PDB file of C-alpha atoms in Angstrom:
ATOM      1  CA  UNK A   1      44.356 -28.393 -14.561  1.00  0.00           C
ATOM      2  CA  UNK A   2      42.270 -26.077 -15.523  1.00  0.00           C
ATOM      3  CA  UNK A   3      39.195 -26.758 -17.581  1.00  0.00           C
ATOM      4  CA  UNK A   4      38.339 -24.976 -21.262  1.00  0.00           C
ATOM      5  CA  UNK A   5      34.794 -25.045 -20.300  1.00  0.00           C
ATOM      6  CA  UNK A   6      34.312 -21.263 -19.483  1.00  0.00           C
ATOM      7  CA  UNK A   7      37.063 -19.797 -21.968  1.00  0.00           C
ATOM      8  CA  UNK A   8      35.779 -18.375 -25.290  1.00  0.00           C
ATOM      9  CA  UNK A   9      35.717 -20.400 -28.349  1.00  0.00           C
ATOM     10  CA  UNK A  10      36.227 -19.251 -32.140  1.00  0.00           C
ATOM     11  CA  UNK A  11      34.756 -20.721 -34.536  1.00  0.00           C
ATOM     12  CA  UNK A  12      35.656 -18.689 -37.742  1.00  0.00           C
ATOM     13  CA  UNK A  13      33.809 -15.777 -37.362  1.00  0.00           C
ATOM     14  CA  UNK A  14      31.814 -16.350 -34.386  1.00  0.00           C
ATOM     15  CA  UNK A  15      33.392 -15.926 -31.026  1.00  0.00           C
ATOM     16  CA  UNK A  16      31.777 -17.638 -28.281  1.00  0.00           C
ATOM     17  CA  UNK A  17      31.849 -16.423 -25.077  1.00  0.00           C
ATOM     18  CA  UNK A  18      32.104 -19.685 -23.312  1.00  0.00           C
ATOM     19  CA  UNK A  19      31.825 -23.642 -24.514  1.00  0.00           C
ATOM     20  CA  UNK A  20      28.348 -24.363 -23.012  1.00  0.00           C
ATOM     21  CA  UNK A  21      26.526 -25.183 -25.691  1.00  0.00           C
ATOM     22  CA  UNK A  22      22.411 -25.949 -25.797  1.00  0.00           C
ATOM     23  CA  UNK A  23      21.524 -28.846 -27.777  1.00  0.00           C
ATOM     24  CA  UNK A  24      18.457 -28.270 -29.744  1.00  0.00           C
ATOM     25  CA  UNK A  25      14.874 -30.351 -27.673  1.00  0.00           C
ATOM     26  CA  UNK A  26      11.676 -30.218 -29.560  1.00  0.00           C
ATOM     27  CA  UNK A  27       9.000 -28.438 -28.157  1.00  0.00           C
ATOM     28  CA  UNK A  28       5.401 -29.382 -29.614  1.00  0.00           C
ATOM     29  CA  UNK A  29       4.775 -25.506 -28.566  1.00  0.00           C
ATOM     30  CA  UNK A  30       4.730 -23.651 -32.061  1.00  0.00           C
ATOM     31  CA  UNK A  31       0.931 -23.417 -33.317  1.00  0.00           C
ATOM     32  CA  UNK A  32       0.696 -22.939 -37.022  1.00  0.00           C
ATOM     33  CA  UNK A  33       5.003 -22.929 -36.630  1.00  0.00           C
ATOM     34  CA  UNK A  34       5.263 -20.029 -35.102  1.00  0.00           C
ATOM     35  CA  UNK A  35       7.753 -19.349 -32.429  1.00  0.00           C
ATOM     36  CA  UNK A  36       5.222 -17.895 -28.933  1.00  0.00           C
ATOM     37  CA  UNK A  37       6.658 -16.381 -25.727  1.00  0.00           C
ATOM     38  CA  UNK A  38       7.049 -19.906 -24.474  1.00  0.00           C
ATOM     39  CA  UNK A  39      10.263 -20.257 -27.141  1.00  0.00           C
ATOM     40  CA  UNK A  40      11.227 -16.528 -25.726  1.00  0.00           C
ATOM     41  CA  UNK A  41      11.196 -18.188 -22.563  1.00  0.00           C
ATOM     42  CA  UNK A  42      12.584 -21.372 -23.009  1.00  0.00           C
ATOM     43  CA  UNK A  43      15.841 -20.668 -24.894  1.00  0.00           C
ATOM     44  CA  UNK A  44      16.000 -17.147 -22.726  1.00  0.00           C
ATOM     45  CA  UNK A  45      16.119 -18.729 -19.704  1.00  0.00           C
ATOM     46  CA  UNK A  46      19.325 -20.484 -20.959  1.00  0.00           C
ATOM     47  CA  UNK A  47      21.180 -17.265 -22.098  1.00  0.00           C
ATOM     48  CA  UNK A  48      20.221 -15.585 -18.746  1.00  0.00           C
ATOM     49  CA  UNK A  49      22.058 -18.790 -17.516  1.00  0.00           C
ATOM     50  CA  UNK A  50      25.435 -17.902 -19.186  1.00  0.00           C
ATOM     51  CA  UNK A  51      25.169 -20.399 -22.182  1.00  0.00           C
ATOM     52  CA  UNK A  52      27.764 -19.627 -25.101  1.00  0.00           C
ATOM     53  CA  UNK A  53      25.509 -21.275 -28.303  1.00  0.00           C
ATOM     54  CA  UNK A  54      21.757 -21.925 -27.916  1.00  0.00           C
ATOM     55  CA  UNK A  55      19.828 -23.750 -30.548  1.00  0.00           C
ATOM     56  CA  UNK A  56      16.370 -24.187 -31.595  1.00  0.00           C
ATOM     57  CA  UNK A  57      14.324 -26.929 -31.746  1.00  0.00           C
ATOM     58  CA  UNK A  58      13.989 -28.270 -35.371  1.00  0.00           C
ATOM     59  CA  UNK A  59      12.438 -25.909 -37.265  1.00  0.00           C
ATOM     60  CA  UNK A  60      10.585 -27.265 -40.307  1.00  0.00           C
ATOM     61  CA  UNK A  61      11.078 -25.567 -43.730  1.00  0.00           C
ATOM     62  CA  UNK A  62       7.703 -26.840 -45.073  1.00  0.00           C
ATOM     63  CA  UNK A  63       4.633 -27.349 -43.118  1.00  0.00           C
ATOM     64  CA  UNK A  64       4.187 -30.758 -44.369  1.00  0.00           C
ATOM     65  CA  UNK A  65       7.829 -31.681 -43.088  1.00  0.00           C
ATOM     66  CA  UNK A  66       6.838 -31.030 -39.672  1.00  0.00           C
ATOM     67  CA  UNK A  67       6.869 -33.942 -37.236  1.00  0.00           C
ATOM     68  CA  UNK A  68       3.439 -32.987 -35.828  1.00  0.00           C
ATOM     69  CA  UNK A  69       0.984 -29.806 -36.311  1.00  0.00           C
ATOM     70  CA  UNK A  70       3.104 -27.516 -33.500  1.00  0.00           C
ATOM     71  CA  UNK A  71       6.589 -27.915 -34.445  1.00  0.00           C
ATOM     72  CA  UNK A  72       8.503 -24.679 -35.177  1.00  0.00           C
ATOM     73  CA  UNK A  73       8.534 -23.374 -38.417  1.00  0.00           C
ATOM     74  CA  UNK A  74      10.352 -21.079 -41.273  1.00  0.00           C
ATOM     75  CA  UNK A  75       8.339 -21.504 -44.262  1.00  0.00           C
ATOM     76  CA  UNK A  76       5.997 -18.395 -44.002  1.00  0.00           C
ATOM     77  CA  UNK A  77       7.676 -14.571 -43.958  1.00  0.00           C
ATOM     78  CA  UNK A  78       5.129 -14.548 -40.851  1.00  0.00           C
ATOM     79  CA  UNK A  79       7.348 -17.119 -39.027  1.00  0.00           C
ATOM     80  CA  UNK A  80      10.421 -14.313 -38.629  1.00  0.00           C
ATOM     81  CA  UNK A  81       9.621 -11.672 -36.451  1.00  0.00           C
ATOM     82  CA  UNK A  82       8.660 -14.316 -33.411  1.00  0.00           C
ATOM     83  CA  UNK A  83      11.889 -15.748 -34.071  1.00  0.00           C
ATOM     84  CA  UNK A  84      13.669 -12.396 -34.224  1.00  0.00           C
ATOM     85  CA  UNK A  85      12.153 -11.510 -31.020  1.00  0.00           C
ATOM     86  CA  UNK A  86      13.839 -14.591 -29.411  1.00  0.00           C
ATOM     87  CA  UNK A  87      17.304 -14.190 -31.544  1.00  0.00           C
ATOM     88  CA  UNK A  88      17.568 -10.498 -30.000  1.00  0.00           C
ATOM     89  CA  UNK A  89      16.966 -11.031 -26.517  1.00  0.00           C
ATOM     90  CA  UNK A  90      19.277 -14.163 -26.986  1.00  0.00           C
ATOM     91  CA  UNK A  91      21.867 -11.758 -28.139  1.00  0.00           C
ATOM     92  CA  UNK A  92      21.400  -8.846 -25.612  1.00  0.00           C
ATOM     93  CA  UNK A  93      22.386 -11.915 -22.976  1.00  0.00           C
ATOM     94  CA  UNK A  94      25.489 -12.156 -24.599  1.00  0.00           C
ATOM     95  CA  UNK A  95      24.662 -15.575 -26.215  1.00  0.00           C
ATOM     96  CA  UNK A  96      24.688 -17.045 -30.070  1.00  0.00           C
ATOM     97  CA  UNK A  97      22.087 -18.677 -31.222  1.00  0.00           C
ATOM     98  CA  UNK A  98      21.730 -20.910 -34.507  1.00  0.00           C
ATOM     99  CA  UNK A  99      18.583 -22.900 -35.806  1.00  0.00           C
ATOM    100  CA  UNK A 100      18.271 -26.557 -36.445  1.00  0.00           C
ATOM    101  CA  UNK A 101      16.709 -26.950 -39.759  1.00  0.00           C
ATOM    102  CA  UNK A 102      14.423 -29.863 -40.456  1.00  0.00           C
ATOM    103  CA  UNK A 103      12.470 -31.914 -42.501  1.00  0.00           C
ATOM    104  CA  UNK A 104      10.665 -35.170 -41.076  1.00  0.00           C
ATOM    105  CA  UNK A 105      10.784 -36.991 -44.333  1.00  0.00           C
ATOM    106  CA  UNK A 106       8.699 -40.465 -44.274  1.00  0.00           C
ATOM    107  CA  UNK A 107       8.107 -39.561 -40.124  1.00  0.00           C
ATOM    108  CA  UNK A 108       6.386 -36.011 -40.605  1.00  0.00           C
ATOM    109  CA  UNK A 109       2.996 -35.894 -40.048  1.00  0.00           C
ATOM    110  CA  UNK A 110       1.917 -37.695 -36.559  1.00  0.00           C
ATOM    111  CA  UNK A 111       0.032 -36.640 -33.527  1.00  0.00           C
ATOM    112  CA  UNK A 112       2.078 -35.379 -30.465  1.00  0.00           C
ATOM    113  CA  UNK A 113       2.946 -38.938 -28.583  1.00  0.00           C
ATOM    114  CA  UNK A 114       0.948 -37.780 -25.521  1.00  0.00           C
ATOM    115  CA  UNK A 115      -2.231 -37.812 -27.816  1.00  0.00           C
ATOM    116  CA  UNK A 116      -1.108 -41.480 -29.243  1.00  0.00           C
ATOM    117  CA  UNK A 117       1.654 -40.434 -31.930  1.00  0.00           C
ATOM    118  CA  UNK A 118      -1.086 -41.427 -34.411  1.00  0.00           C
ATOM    119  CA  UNK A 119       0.008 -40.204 -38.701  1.00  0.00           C
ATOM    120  CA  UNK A 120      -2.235 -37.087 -39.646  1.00  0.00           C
ATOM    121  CA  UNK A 121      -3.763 -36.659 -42.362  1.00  0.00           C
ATOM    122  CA  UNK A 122      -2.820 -34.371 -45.184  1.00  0.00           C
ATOM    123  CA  UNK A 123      -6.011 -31.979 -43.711  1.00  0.00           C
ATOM    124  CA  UNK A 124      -4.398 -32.220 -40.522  1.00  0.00           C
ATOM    125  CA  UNK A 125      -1.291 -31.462 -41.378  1.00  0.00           C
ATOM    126  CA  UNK A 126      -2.261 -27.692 -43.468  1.00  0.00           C
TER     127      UNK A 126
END
């Protein structure tokens, strides 16, 4: 049998060209929420790869849902030109790409785990 892995997928509107989909995996790498090369990078190297859908990492919609002080954002007009840089080159590769919208609720606010996962304060956190 063959396998449906590498055929296209619709999904209403969107035609993918293959099934390999990229699960979104936070980052930590967004200063101030802002999307850097290393996001260009990071979800490039996976439509250089052949993937069909890539996602983001959560991307906060206020800075005080955030996880921690360097997850992605889309709260500021500022925050979508880095992004559209990444969506574009996404797209030349042949790839979709979608964002994972978030809000941390009662969890946002904490220091990256590798510096003790310790709950910022609301200084911190602007």
């Amino acid at each position: 049998m063959t396998s449906a892995l590498f055929s296209p997928l619709q999904v209403r509107a969107l035609q993918l060209k293959n099934r390999i989909v990229i699960s979104p995996m936070m980052q930590h790498a967004a200063p101030g929420g802002f999307a850097t090369h290393w996001h260009l990078v990071h979800l490039g190297k996976f439509a250089l790869g052949g993937a069909g859908l890539i996602f983001t990492e959560s991307t906060a919609v206020s800075p005080m849902g955030r996880i921690g002080r360097d997850d992605a954002g889309l709260w500021r007009d500022e925050h979508v030109q880095p992004w559209k840089d990444v969506v574009d080159f996404v797209h030349q590769q042949g790839a979709a790409i979608g964002v994972q919208l978030g809000h941390a609720g009662r969890k946002a606010g904490s220091q990256p785990l590798w510096l003790g996962g310790d709950a910022l304060t609301l200084e911190q956190m602007a």
